PDB file of C-alpha atoms in Angstrom:
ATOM      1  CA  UNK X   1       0.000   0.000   0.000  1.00 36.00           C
ATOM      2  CA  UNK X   2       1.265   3.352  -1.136  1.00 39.00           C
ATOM      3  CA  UNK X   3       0.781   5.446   2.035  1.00 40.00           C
ATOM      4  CA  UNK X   4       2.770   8.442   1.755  1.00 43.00           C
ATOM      5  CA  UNK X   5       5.971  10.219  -0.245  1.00 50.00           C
ATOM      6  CA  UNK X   6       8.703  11.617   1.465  1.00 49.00           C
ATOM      7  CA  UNK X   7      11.825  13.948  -0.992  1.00 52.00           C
ATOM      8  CA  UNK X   8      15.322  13.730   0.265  1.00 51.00           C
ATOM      9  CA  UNK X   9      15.433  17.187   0.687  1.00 50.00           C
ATOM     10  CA  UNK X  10      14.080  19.420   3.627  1.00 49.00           C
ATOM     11  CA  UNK X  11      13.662  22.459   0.977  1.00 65.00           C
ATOM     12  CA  UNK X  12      11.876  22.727  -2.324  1.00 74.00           C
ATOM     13  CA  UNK X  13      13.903  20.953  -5.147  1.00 73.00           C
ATOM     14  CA  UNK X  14      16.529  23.469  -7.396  1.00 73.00           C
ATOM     15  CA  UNK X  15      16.793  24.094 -11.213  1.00 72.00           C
ATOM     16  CA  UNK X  16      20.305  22.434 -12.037  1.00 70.00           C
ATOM     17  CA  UNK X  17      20.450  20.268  -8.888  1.00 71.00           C
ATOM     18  CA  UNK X  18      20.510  15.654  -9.542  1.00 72.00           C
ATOM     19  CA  UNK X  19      18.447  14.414  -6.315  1.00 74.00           C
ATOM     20  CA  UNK X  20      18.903  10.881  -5.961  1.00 75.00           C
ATOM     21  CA  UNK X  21      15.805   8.835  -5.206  1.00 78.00           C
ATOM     22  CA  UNK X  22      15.279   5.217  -3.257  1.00 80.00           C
ATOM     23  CA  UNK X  23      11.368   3.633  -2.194  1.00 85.00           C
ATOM     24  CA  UNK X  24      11.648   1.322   0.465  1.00 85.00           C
ATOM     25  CA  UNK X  25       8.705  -0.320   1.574  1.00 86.00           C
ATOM     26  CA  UNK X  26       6.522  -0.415   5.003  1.00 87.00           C
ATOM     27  CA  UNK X  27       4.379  -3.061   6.327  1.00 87.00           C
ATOM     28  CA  UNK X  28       3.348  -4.373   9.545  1.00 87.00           C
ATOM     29  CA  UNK X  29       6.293  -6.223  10.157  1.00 86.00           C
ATOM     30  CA  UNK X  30       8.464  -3.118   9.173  1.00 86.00           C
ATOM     31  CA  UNK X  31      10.190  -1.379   6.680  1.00 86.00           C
ATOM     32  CA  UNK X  32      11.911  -3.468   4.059  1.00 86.00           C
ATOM     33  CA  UNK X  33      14.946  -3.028   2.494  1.00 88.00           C
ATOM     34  CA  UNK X  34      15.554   0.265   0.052  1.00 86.00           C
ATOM     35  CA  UNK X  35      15.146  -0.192  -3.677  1.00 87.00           C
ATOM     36  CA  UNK X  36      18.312   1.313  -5.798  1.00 87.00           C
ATOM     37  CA  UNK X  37      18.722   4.794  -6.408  1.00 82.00           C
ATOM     38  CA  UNK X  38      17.512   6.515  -9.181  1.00 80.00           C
ATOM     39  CA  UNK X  39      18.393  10.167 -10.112  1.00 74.00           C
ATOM     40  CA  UNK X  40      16.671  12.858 -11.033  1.00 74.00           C
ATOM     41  CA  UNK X  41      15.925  16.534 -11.758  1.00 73.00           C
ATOM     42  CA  UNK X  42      13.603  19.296 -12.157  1.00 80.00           C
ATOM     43  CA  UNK X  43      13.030  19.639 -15.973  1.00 87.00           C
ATOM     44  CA  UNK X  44      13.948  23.531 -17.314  1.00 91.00           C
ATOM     45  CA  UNK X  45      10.995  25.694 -17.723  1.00 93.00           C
ATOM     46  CA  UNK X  46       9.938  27.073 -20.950  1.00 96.00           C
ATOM     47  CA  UNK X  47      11.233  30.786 -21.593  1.00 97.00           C
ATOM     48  CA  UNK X  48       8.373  33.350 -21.529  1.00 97.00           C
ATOM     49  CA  UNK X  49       7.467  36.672 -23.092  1.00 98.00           C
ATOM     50  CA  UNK X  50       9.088  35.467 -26.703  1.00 98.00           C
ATOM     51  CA  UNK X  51       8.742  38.023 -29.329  1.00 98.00           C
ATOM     52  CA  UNK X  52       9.634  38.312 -32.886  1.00 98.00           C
ATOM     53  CA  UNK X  53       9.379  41.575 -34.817  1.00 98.00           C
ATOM     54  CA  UNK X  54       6.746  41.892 -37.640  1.00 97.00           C
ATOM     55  CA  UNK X  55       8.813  43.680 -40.326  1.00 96.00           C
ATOM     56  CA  UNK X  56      11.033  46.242 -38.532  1.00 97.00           C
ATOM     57  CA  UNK X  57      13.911  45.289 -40.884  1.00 97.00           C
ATOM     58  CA  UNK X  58      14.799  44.041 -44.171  1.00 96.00           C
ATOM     59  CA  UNK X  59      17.844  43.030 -42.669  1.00 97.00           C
ATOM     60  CA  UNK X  60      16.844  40.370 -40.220  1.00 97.00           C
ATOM     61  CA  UNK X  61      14.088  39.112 -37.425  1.00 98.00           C
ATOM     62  CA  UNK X  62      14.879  40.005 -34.008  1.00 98.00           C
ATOM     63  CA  UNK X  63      13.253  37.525 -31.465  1.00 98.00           C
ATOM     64  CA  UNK X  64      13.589  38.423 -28.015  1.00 98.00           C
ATOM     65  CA  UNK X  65      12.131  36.291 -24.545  1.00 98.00           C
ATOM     66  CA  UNK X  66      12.324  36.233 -20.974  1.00 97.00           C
ATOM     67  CA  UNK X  67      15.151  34.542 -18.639  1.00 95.00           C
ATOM     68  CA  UNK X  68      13.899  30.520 -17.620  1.00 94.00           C
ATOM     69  CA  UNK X  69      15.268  29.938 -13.635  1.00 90.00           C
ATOM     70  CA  UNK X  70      18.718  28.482 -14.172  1.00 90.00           C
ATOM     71  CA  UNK X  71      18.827  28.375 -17.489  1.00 93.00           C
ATOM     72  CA  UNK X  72      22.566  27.879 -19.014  1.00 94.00           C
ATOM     73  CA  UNK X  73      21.438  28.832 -22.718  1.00 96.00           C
ATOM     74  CA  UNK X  74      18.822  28.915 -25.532  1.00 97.00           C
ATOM     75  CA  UNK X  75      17.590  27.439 -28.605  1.00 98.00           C
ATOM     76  CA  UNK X  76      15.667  29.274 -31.068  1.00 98.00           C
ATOM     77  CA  UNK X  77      13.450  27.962 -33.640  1.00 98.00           C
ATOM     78  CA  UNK X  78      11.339  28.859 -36.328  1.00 98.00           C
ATOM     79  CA  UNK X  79       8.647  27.506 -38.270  1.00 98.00           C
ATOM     80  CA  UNK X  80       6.355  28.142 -41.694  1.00 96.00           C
ATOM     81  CA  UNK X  81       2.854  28.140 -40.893  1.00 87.00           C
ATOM     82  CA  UNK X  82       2.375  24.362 -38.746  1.00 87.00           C
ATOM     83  CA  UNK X  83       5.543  23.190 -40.143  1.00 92.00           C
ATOM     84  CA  UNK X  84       8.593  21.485 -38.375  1.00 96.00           C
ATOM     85  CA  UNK X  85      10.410  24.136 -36.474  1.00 97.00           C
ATOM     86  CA  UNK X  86      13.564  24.602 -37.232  1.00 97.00           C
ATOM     87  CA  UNK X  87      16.780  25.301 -35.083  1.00 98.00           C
ATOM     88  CA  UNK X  88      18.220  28.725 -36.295  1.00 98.00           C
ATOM     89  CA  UNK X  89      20.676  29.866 -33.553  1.00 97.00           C
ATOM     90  CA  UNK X  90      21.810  29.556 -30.073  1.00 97.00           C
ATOM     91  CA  UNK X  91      23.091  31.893 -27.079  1.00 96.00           C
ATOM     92  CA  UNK X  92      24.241  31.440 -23.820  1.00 93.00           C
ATOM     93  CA  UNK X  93      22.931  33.944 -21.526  1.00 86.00           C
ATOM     94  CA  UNK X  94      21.554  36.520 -23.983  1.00 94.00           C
ATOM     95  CA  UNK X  95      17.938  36.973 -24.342  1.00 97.00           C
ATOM     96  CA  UNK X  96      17.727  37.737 -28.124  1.00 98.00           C
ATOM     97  CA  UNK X  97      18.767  36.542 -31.171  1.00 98.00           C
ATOM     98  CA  UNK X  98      19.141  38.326 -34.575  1.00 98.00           C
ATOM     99  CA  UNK X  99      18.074  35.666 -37.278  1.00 98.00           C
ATOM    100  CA  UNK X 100      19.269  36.975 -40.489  1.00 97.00           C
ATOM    101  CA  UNK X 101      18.805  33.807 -42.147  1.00 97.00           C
ATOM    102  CA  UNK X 102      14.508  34.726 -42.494  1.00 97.00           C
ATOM    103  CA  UNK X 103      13.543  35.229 -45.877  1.00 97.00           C
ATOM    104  CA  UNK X 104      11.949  38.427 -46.723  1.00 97.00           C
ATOM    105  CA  UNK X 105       8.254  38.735 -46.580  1.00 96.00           C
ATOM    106  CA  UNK X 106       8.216  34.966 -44.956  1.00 97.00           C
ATOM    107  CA  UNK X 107       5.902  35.094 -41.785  1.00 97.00           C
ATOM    108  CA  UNK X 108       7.417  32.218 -39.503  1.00 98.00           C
ATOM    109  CA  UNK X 109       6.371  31.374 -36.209  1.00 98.00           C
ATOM    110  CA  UNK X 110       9.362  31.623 -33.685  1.00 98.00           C
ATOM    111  CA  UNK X 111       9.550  29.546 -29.979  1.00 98.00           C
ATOM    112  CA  UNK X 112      12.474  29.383 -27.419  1.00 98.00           C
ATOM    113  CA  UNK X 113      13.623  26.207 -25.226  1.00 98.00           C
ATOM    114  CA  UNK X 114      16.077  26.547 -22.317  1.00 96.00           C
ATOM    115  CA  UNK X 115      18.930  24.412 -21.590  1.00 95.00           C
ATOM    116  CA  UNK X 116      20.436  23.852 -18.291  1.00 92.00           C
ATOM    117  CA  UNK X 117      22.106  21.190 -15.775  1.00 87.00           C
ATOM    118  CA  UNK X 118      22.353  18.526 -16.283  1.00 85.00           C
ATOM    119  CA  UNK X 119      23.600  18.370 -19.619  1.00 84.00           C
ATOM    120  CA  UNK X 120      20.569  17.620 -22.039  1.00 86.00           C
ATOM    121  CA  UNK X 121      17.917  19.269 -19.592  1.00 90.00           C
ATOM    122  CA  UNK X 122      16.173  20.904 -22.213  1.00 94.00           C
ATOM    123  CA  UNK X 123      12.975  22.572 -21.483  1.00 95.00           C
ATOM    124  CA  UNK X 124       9.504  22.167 -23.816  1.00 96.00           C
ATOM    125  CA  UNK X 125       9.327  25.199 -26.893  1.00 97.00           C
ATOM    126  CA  UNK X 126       7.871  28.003 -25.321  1.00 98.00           C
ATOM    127  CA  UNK X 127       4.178  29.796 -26.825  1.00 97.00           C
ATOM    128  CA  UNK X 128       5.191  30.617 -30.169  1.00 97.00           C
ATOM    129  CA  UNK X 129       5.017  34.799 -31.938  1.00 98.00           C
ATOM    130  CA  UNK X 130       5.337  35.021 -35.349  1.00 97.00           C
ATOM    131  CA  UNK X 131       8.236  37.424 -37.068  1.00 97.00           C
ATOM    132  CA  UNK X 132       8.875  38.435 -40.367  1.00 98.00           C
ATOM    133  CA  UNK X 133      11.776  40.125 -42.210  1.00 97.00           C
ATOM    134  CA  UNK X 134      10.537  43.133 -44.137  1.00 97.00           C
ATOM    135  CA  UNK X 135      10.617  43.076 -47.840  1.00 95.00           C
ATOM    136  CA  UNK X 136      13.631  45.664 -49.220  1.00 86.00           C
ATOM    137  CA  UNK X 137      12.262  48.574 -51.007  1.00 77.00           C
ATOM    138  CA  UNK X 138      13.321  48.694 -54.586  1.00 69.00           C
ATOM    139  CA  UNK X 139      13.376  52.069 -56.572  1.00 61.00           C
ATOM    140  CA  UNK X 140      11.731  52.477 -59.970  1.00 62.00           C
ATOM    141  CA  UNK X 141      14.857  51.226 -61.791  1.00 60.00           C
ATOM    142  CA  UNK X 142      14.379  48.238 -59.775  1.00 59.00           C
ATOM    143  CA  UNK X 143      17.694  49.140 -57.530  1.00 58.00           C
ATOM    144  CA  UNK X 144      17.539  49.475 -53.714  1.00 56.00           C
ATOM    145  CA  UNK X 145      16.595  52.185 -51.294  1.00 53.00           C
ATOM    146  CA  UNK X 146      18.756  52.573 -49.044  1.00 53.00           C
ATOM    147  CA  UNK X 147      17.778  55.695 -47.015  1.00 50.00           C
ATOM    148  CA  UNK X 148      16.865  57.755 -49.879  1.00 46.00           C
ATOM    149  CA  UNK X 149      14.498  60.150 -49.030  1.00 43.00           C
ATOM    150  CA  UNK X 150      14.368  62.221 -52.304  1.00 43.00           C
ATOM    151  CA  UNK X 151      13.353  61.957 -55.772  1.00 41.00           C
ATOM    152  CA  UNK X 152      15.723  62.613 -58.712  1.00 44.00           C
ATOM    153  CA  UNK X 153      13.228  63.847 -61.574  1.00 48.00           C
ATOM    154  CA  UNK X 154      15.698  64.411 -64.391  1.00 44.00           C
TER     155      UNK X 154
END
């Protein structure tokens, strides 16, 4: 009979921190010997707050999110539409990535997972925003704009 659960710590278990775990049984006759250990550890929580910017640029998407507890580093991804996301950049402790690798006019939908201890504690993808890299503005020749902001009528 399954009576009660006791942790192996007197505090509240840490981000980043391997508890070690044993079940030893209780009956009438007393408590029987305690099972082998078996580790483990509070999985990373999602970053919050992600969000990518809608066109700001032509030069790149700029996704930005909020720090997970304990996190050692990021992983960004992006998708098209309900597509596989894909991995397009990593950081350690920064909270933003530049993605210049969008396409322009592409609307993708962007989500963060934290990474922490122990190695491979990866946390779910966070809620996703959507980002897209603006088109670049082309003059009537067909060449780029780049901060022209007059007209040459000859």
């Amino acid at each position: 009979t399954f009576n009660d659960v006791h942790s192996d710590s007197a505090t509240s278990p840490q981000y980043g921190q391997v508890y070690n775990y044993t079940v030893k049984a209780t009956s009438a006759v007393g408590p029987g010997a305690a099972s082998a250990a078996n580790a483990g550890h509070l999985k990373m929580r999602a970053p919050t707050g992600v969000s990518a910017t809608d066109g700001a640029s032509a030069a790149n998407v700029v996704v930005t999110w909020s720090a997970s507890p304990a996190a050692t580093g990021y992983q960004v991804f992006r998708a098209v539409g309900t597509g596989t996301p894909t991995q397009v950049g990593t950081t350690t402790s920064a909270l933003t990535l530049t993605d210049t690798t969008a396409v322009p006019g592409q609307l993708y939908a962007y989500t963060v997972k934290a990474t922490g201890l122990p190695t491979g504690n990866t946390s779910d993808a966070s809620a996703s925003d959507s980002g897209y890299r603006a088109l670049a503005e082309r003059g009537l020749d067909g060449g780029r704009i780049d901060g022209c902001n007059t007209f040459d009528s000859r």
